[in-house]
Amino acid sequence: MKKLILVLLIIGLGVMIFLRWPRELPTEMKESPELEESLDRLVQTRISDLKENGIDVLVEGKSIRQFNYDVCIDEDAKLLVQDSFLEDIMGCSVLVYSDGRTEVDRAEAEISFAASELKDLIPISDSLDKLNYTVSYNMVKGTVNFTNTDGGKNLPVKYDMREKDRVTPVRDQETYGTCWAFASLGALETVTMPGEENIYSVDHMSMNNGFTLDLSEGGEHTMSMAYLASWNGPVLEESDVYGDGETDSKLSAVKHLKEAIIINEKDDDRIKNAVFKYGGVETSIHMEMTYGAYKSEYYNSDTSSYYYTGDGAPNHDLVIVGWDDNFSKDNFSTPPSKDGAYICKNSWGTGFGDEGYFYVSYEDKNICQKSIVYTKLEDTDNYDNIYQADLLGWVGQMGFSDEKAYFANVYTAEDDETLKAVSFYATGANTKFSVFIVEQYEDEKSLNGGRKEIGQGETRYAGYYTVDLNKEINLEKGQKYAIIMSVETPGSERPIAIECDGGERTQNLDLTDGEGYISLYGEVWYSAEESDANVCLKAFTDDR
């Protein structure tokens, strides 16, 4: 690596000398031990400088500096990168095991790093060929350019999370309508695996989600997201055992959900990438069979395969934990037009299918029409306090027949605290947003005059997002402050997520616990509560 850099520097130095040297003097340079030693010192000085001050990362010639990925070089000019760079930019799957070993997968490559090789970052210079990438340095400009050599084909033909220790045991919902909770928590459990395995309580999610919901009725992903986003859960299964008809509402969450994305269209590559990088994907199918009845014209029990071609709407939730592009179409009772199936984890016990798993055709009528991916789950010490007025979460939407809108929530600091983050729901894909604060809120007029911007960004998918602020705001006990969001959601006429009356299931709706406002241009504001709604906009603080 150093030799390559040395050659590049010699060439660059030669060009500069040729351009700057007086024309009447000789331009020939003679190699000597002294020259090579000087250039080597120059290289080492430049490497030390880049190691200390950072290097600009280019992908296919375009800088990604604005995304703040941690990429650096060591004293030998070898690259060290964080796991999110490998996932987001290079399309890899990064698995951290309980013994500290890290595995990086891409396409058919599997590269393992012992814990002793890692110092927070992953050394990838010696593995770039296997990952189908090349890099080139410009030491003068301080850049490194990553170039993909396989056309972006990062996915293997077959991938099974069971083989990577990334799934928890199959469970049995019995006769209850709790498949939605099993699917949500089954997907959530995979986020921290293989390094950390937790079994979460379905009873607690089903009975403490704020909705008036009988266990036999069934639910949906928005209820799961509301329960998790409000810090009601998850709690461990051992603390609230399934099926006993009892629960403890005083149990505290053992993890905090920070992000969940919603893919609102069927896109096999996106779903596979989500499984590969993040974990199990929650989705729905129309299950023509009922619990305990394993015969159907759409189900082949010999091959544990399912392919629904009817007109029924989705009625059963499950977790996608892998895929097999070569799963033969002849394995299905009615062959689809092409091979391939998702590997799905069900909640009917190990007696169903392949020890609780079954294969659903890519061409199934309903699978992946809507998919939920829990992408960021953190320990409960990520923030000390949560401020919110939307315990039921995203029930409806509000707006002004325009894809742009402003919305705000007013809160009062309960102690001396530091504002660290806010969260909201993006109601559609490619939502652009900005975050503002009014530190001294007095009345509605304060929303116009005293706000300052403290964050911005864009979301690729609909979903629940937490935004860490680029500036910490200190709050005094009793201080009234306002968080304001502006959003632009392409194609939407009602881009604001709200908690509102959604029928019998939302009988616990409380409109007295918040002070929210909405506006088209951020100038004229309207009370959300007077429109029978709470704005979905939370604030997170740390104690000072």
XYZ file of C-alpha atoms in Angstrom:
544
model
C 0.000 0.000 0.000
C 2.778 2.424 0.927
C 4.636 1.642 -2.298
C 1.549 2.555 -4.320
C 1.191 5.809 -2.433
C 4.902 6.486 -2.882
C 4.614 6.008 -6.651
C 1.606 8.336 -6.800
C 3.434 10.977 -4.818
C 6.545 10.677 -7.009
C 4.410 11.138 -10.114
C 2.601 14.095 -8.575
C 5.842 15.643 -7.399
C 7.389 15.125 -10.830
C 4.474 16.847 -12.529
C 4.662 19.800 -10.130
C 8.417 20.117 -10.633
C 7.994 19.994 -14.407
C 5.332 22.709 -14.308
C 7.138 25.005 -11.872
C 10.868 24.524 -12.703
C 12.474 27.189 -14.915
C 12.465 25.991 -18.506
C 16.204 26.616 -19.025
C 17.168 24.184 -16.218
C 17.279 20.371 -16.604
C 14.035 18.644 -15.615
C 15.481 15.160 -15.197
C 15.318 13.705 -11.678
C 17.848 11.095 -10.619
C 16.857 8.485 -8.098
C 18.951 8.295 -4.954
C 18.589 6.794 -1.488
C 18.268 10.297 -0.105
C 15.387 11.151 -2.477
C 13.543 7.927 -1.678
C 14.026 8.496 2.031
C 12.732 12.044 1.742
C 9.693 10.933 -0.213
C 9.021 8.161 2.289
C 9.060 10.739 5.095
C 6.719 12.901 3.031
C 4.333 9.961 2.590
C 4.427 9.122 6.285
C 3.800 12.746 7.219
C 0.795 12.881 4.877
C -0.560 9.590 6.209
C -0.228 10.854 9.790
C -2.019 14.050 8.820
C -4.895 12.151 7.201
C -5.057 9.736 10.108
C -5.462 12.639 12.523
C -7.706 14.933 10.475
C -9.704 12.418 8.452
C -9.992 11.460 4.820
C -12.747 12.400 2.385
C -14.599 9.320 1.132
C -15.801 9.171 -2.468
C -18.107 6.514 -3.916
C -17.878 6.215 -7.684
C -16.241 9.665 -7.627
C -18.899 11.394 -5.489
C -18.195 12.582 -1.955
C -20.339 11.237 0.878
C -18.827 13.541 3.492
C -22.271 14.896 4.443
C -23.329 11.500 5.814
C -20.563 11.510 8.428
C -19.504 7.874 8.110
C -16.464 6.996 10.186
C -13.768 5.988 7.681
C -10.078 6.428 8.415
C -6.605 5.046 7.663
C -4.015 3.593 10.003
C -0.259 4.141 10.037
C 0.106 1.678 7.143
C -2.511 3.538 5.086
C -5.006 0.693 5.475
C -8.715 1.493 5.657
C -10.831 1.165 8.785
C -14.597 1.634 8.525
C -17.661 1.473 10.758
C -20.282 -1.224 10.271
C -22.947 1.190 8.971
C -20.625 2.172 6.094
C -20.310 -1.492 5.133
C -24.082 -1.919 5.273
C -25.297 1.314 3.715
C -22.585 2.037 1.169
C -21.059 -1.331 0.324
C -24.220 -3.443 0.664
C -22.742 -5.841 3.232
C -24.280 -7.707 6.121
C -22.336 -7.152 9.365
C -22.910 -9.633 12.193
C -21.363 -9.223 15.635
C -21.323 -12.384 17.743
C -21.324 -12.646 21.522
C -17.638 -13.648 21.567
C -16.702 -10.388 19.835
C -16.135 -11.972 16.430
C -17.496 -9.965 13.493
C -18.597 -11.472 10.188
C -18.940 -9.380 7.030
C -20.965 -10.953 4.203
C -21.503 -9.739 0.665
C -22.921 -11.873 -2.152
C -21.265 -15.263 -1.610
C -18.314 -13.901 0.399
C -18.092 -14.464 4.152
C -15.213 -12.712 5.928
C -14.596 -13.165 9.637
C -12.653 -10.852 11.965
C -11.554 -11.966 15.428
C -12.245 -9.628 18.311
C -8.496 -9.017 18.645
C -8.410 -7.561 15.099
C -11.005 -4.895 15.851
C -10.540 -1.518 17.483
C -14.060 -0.096 17.183
C -13.663 -0.061 13.381
C -13.348 -2.901 10.872
C -10.134 -3.251 8.809
C -11.208 -3.960 5.238
C -8.225 -3.166 3.005
C -7.181 -6.816 2.718
C -10.765 -7.918 2.006
C -11.800 -5.456 -0.684
C -11.318 -7.916 -3.545
C -13.588 -10.469 -1.879
C -16.212 -7.766 -1.337
C -15.945 -6.775 -5.021
C -14.613 -3.273 -4.406
C -11.460 -1.411 -5.367
C -10.126 1.802 -3.861
C -7.859 4.535 -5.179
C -6.129 7.229 -3.144
C -5.419 10.854 -3.892
C -3.053 11.756 -1.099
C -2.680 15.351 -2.268
C -6.431 15.978 -2.057
C -6.888 13.634 0.888
C -9.506 11.387 -0.722
C -10.172 7.696 -1.137
C -12.516 6.547 -3.878
C -14.524 3.304 -3.579
C -15.504 1.620 -6.850
C -17.799 -1.403 -7.088
C -16.777 -4.121 -9.547
C -19.841 -6.386 -9.672
C -22.622 -4.005 -10.705
C -24.125 -3.849 -7.226
C -24.917 -7.569 -6.988
C -24.507 -7.745 -3.224
C -27.069 -10.455 -2.398
C -26.446 -14.204 -2.297
C -28.725 -16.582 -4.181
C -29.883 -18.050 -0.873
C -29.832 -16.567 2.597
C -31.221 -18.111 5.776
C -31.026 -16.239 9.072
C -31.310 -19.545 10.938
C -27.848 -20.478 9.672
C -26.438 -17.221 11.088
C -27.956 -17.559 14.597
C -30.157 -14.556 13.864
C -33.588 -15.910 14.883
C -35.260 -16.718 18.180
C -37.207 -19.972 18.720
C -40.561 -20.526 16.998
C -43.505 -19.860 19.305
C -47.201 -20.729 19.315
C -49.941 -18.097 19.388
C -52.484 -20.832 20.126
C -56.065 -19.746 19.460
C -55.503 -16.040 20.147
C -55.450 -13.382 17.413
C -51.947 -12.273 18.330
C -50.021 -13.090 15.130
C -49.408 -9.346 14.662
C -47.593 -9.110 18.016
C -45.640 -12.316 17.409
C -44.554 -10.992 14.009
C -43.604 -7.558 15.342
C -41.616 -8.893 18.280
C -40.205 -11.788 16.250
C -38.761 -9.243 13.820
C -37.631 -6.950 16.650
C -35.788 -9.790 18.391
C -33.535 -10.291 15.367
C -32.204 -6.705 15.401
C -29.668 -7.370 18.171
C -28.781 -10.902 17.076
C -26.511 -12.840 16.953
C -24.704 -10.855 19.628
C -27.666 -10.526 21.985
C -30.738 -12.755 22.123
C -33.889 -11.633 23.925
C -37.393 -13.113 23.898
C -39.972 -10.346 24.246
C -43.409 -10.598 25.839
C -46.304 -10.856 23.395
C -48.782 -10.646 26.279
C -47.365 -7.291 27.337
C -47.537 -5.838 23.827
C -51.049 -7.221 23.286
C -52.441 -6.000 26.589
C -50.544 -2.735 27.207
C -50.578 -0.988 23.849
C -53.152 1.666 24.789
C -55.765 0.354 22.369
C -59.009 -1.276 23.478
C -58.219 -4.583 21.868
C -59.329 -8.086 22.761
C -56.709 -10.824 22.345
C -58.949 -12.605 19.853
C -59.425 -9.587 17.573
C -56.014 -9.184 15.949
C -54.016 -6.000 15.469
C -51.609 -4.310 13.099
C -48.113 -2.864 12.779
C -49.088 0.722 13.709
C -50.119 -0.543 17.149
C -46.777 -2.294 17.559
C -44.871 0.834 16.542
C -46.905 3.035 18.923
C -46.274 0.642 21.821
C -42.538 0.569 21.145
C -42.107 4.262 20.291
C -43.834 5.347 23.509
C -41.425 3.252 25.626
C -44.231 1.017 26.865
C -42.125 -1.937 25.751
C -40.700 -4.305 24.869
C -40.389 -6.265 28.087
C -38.942 -9.746 28.479
C -41.134 -12.826 28.084
C -39.944 -14.145 31.440
C -41.418 -11.032 33.089
C -44.866 -11.423 31.486
C -45.515 -14.971 30.312
C -47.759 -15.610 27.312
C -51.263 -17.004 27.507
C -52.040 -16.707 31.222
C -54.503 -13.830 30.764
C -52.479 -11.606 33.094
C -50.073 -8.730 32.560
C -48.192 -6.121 34.549
C -48.546 -2.607 33.175
C -45.829 -1.328 35.533
C -43.049 -3.247 33.807
C -40.430 -1.036 32.156
C -39.135 -1.379 28.623
C -35.809 -3.191 28.275
C -35.009 -1.579 24.908
C -35.900 1.666 23.126
C -37.016 1.713 19.516
C -35.227 4.435 17.595
C -36.225 3.723 13.999
C -38.589 1.537 11.981
C -39.168 1.822 8.250
C -42.250 0.905 6.231
C -41.835 -0.352 2.661
C -45.186 0.323 1.013
C -44.615 -1.557 -2.208
C -43.524 -4.997 -3.284
C -39.835 -4.889 -4.147
C -37.990 -8.176 -3.720
C -34.520 -6.611 -3.733
C -35.436 -4.097 -1.027
C -36.930 -6.805 1.176
C -33.913 -9.072 0.723
C -31.532 -6.202 1.504
C -33.503 -5.417 4.654
C -33.252 -9.025 5.840
C -29.562 -9.169 4.900
C -28.582 -5.938 6.654
C -31.054 -5.378 9.494
C -33.011 -8.506 10.422
C -36.413 -10.111 10.079
C -39.078 -8.298 8.079
C -42.661 -8.173 9.340
C -45.277 -8.585 6.623
C -48.732 -10.029 5.923
C -50.299 -12.677 3.734
C -53.782 -14.054 3.222
C -53.619 -17.367 5.092
C -56.410 -19.490 3.709
C -55.873 -22.002 6.504
C -56.880 -21.397 10.100
C -54.782 -22.187 13.164
C -54.439 -25.953 13.563
C -55.771 -26.724 10.064
C -52.790 -27.399 7.829
C -54.607 -28.340 4.630
C -55.331 -25.923 1.813
C -55.258 -25.908 -1.977
C -52.597 -23.180 -1.638
C -50.361 -25.108 0.769
C -48.128 -28.074 -0.030
C -47.399 -29.822 3.256
C -44.760 -32.080 1.658
C -42.554 -29.099 0.799
C -43.875 -26.630 3.433
C -44.679 -24.181 0.619
C -47.497 -21.676 0.181
C -48.653 -19.699 -2.841
C -51.942 -17.791 -2.631
C -53.588 -16.638 -5.845
C -57.048 -15.680 -4.561
C -58.660 -12.321 -3.859
C -58.582 -12.395 -0.052
C -57.077 -9.471 1.827
C -54.119 -9.965 4.197
C -55.210 -11.633 7.438
C -52.055 -13.126 8.962
C -48.700 -11.625 9.968
C -45.359 -13.407 9.837
C -41.609 -12.719 9.700
C -39.430 -13.083 6.611
C -36.066 -14.497 7.708
C -34.482 -15.351 4.369
C -34.972 -16.372 0.765
C -34.040 -18.997 -1.812
C -33.995 -17.894 -5.454
C -33.680 -21.525 -6.566
C -36.642 -22.880 -4.606
C -38.413 -24.729 -7.402
C -41.788 -23.495 -8.595
C -42.761 -27.185 -8.789
C -42.692 -27.316 -4.981
C -45.952 -25.360 -4.860
C -49.403 -26.895 -5.212
C -50.052 -24.532 -8.115
C -46.745 -23.593 -9.739
C -46.048 -19.846 -10.073
C -44.324 -18.543 -13.192
C -40.824 -18.574 -11.686
C -38.685 -20.220 -9.026
C -38.009 -18.519 -5.720
C -39.514 -18.146 -2.254
C -39.202 -16.248 0.983
C -38.331 -18.250 4.090
C -40.954 -17.270 6.665
C -41.202 -17.781 10.402
C -44.762 -18.502 11.539
C -46.324 -18.422 15.008
C -48.179 -21.762 14.945
C -45.577 -23.785 16.821
C -42.935 -26.173 15.522
C -45.556 -28.685 14.370
C -46.393 -26.511 11.373
C -44.332 -26.584 8.188
C -40.585 -27.057 8.474
C -40.369 -26.917 12.281
C -42.427 -23.725 12.288
C -41.078 -22.218 9.038
C -42.496 -22.327 5.527
C -41.722 -21.079 2.027
C -43.914 -18.412 0.422
C -43.607 -17.766 -3.314
C -42.274 -14.406 -4.451
C -45.452 -14.232 -6.539
C -47.858 -14.693 -3.624
C -50.747 -12.246 -3.960
C -50.173 -10.351 -0.711
C -46.696 -10.937 0.670
C -44.591 -7.769 0.996
C -47.297 -5.406 -0.230
C -46.488 -3.683 3.066
C -43.394 -4.550 5.083
C -42.006 -3.266 8.392
C -38.309 -3.303 9.254
C -37.070 -2.418 12.747
C -33.730 -0.837 11.902
C -32.519 0.788 15.145
C -33.039 -0.625 18.634
C -30.983 0.713 21.533
C -30.435 0.172 25.234
C -32.634 2.157 27.592
C -29.832 4.519 28.590
C -29.835 6.226 25.174
C -31.998 9.047 26.592
C -33.199 9.721 30.133
C -36.633 11.223 29.451
C -39.380 11.143 26.840
C -41.968 13.906 26.221
C -45.003 12.870 24.201
C -48.738 13.313 23.720
C -49.406 10.479 21.243
C -49.455 7.197 23.141
C -51.578 5.616 20.380
C -49.159 6.797 17.734
C -49.925 7.186 14.051
C -53.701 6.637 13.803
C -54.513 9.189 11.081
C -53.110 12.009 9.004
C -53.739 15.725 8.718
C -52.714 18.453 6.288
C -53.758 21.269 3.997
C -54.130 19.476 0.620
C -50.423 20.101 0.112
C -47.339 17.912 0.419
C -45.742 20.515 2.717
C -46.751 21.302 6.284
C -45.519 22.417 9.694
C -46.454 20.910 13.049
C -45.394 21.570 16.632
C -45.712 20.309 20.175
C -45.201 22.373 23.326
C -43.603 20.769 26.387
C -42.468 21.855 29.870
C -39.122 20.626 31.210
C -39.621 18.603 34.373
C -36.058 19.207 35.591
C -32.757 20.717 34.488
C -32.278 18.778 31.256
C -30.588 18.793 27.861
C -32.656 18.300 24.719
C -30.948 15.534 22.707
C -33.362 14.311 20.026
C -36.870 14.381 18.590
C -38.924 11.738 16.805
C -41.731 11.775 14.263
C -43.489 9.650 11.653
C -42.723 10.150 7.977
C -46.073 9.343 6.362
C -44.569 8.669 2.945
C -41.324 7.942 1.147
C -38.654 10.565 0.439
C -39.856 12.948 3.132
C -37.652 16.005 3.617
C -37.733 17.514 7.099
C -36.322 20.293 9.249
C -36.386 20.561 13.042
C -36.733 23.843 14.938
C -36.936 24.829 18.579
C -38.523 27.725 20.405
C -36.605 27.769 23.681
C -38.864 30.250 25.464
C -42.466 29.519 24.562
C -45.068 31.979 25.832
C -47.963 31.685 23.442
C -48.842 30.775 19.871
C -46.996 33.850 18.551
C -43.737 32.352 19.826
C -43.925 29.710 17.091
C -43.130 32.376 14.502
C -40.696 34.738 16.131
C -38.297 32.728 18.233
C -37.582 29.502 16.402
C -34.160 28.328 15.267
C -33.220 25.335 13.179
C -31.460 22.466 14.996
C -31.654 19.590 12.481
C -32.668 18.498 9.017
C -32.617 15.502 6.715
C -34.540 13.244 4.360
C -36.076 9.802 4.844
C -36.052 7.220 2.069
C -39.097 5.337 3.396
C -42.187 5.998 5.443
C -41.773 5.049 9.089
C -40.804 6.130 12.583
C -37.600 8.171 12.884
C -35.545 9.618 15.728
C -33.417 12.645 14.854
C -30.347 13.291 16.989
C -29.935 17.062 17.092
C -26.837 18.827 15.810
C -26.893 21.167 18.791
C -27.603 20.409 22.440
C -30.177 22.701 24.056
C -30.064 23.179 27.819
C -33.458 23.459 29.506
C -34.256 24.689 33.002
C -36.839 23.083 35.248
C -40.267 24.523 34.437
C -39.110 25.977 31.106
C -41.791 25.835 28.445
C -40.433 25.084 24.980
C -41.760 24.102 21.566
C -40.476 21.606 19.005
C -41.427 22.416 15.401
C -41.102 20.190 12.340
C -41.510 21.110 8.715
C -42.037 18.232 6.299
C -42.396 17.768 2.576
C -43.796 14.383 1.561
C -44.069 13.944 -2.224
C -47.564 13.069 -3.407
C -49.231 13.535 -0.024
C -52.035 15.968 0.797
C -51.945 15.138 4.532
C -48.309 14.641 5.533
C -48.745 15.080 9.326
C -49.142 11.917 11.434
C -51.678 12.366 14.222
C -53.259 10.505 17.107
C -57.015 10.750 16.668
C -60.327 8.894 16.923
C -59.959 5.675 14.963
C -63.112 3.898 16.074
C -63.721 1.421 18.875
C -60.058 0.546 19.286
C -59.098 4.117 20.208
C -61.486 4.624 23.115
C -58.509 5.531 25.323
C -57.670 8.550 23.179
C -56.646 11.441 25.438
C -56.634 14.944 23.949
C -55.888 16.666 27.246
C -52.254 15.554 27.535
C -50.723 17.764 24.867
C -50.522 21.185 23.243
C -50.010 20.781 19.518
C -50.270 23.036 16.474
C -50.317 22.643 12.694
C -49.620 25.154 9.919
C -49.241 25.206 6.144
C -46.389 27.706 5.862
C -45.318 28.022 9.510
C -46.986 31.407 9.854
C -50.644 30.898 10.754
C -51.101 28.148 13.336
C -54.116 26.043 14.279
C -54.635 24.037 17.458
C -54.419 20.300 16.822
C -56.531 19.533 19.892
C -59.337 21.743 18.614
C -59.276 19.528 15.523
C -59.603 16.474 17.805
C -56.031 15.301 17.355
C -52.624 15.094 18.999
C -49.530 15.704 16.897
C -47.078 12.779 16.701
C -43.882 14.571 17.698
C -41.813 13.447 20.683
C -38.836 15.010 22.468
C -36.002 13.225 24.294
C -33.791 14.732 26.974
C -30.944 13.812 29.293
C -30.773 14.920 32.915
C -28.196 17.570 33.747
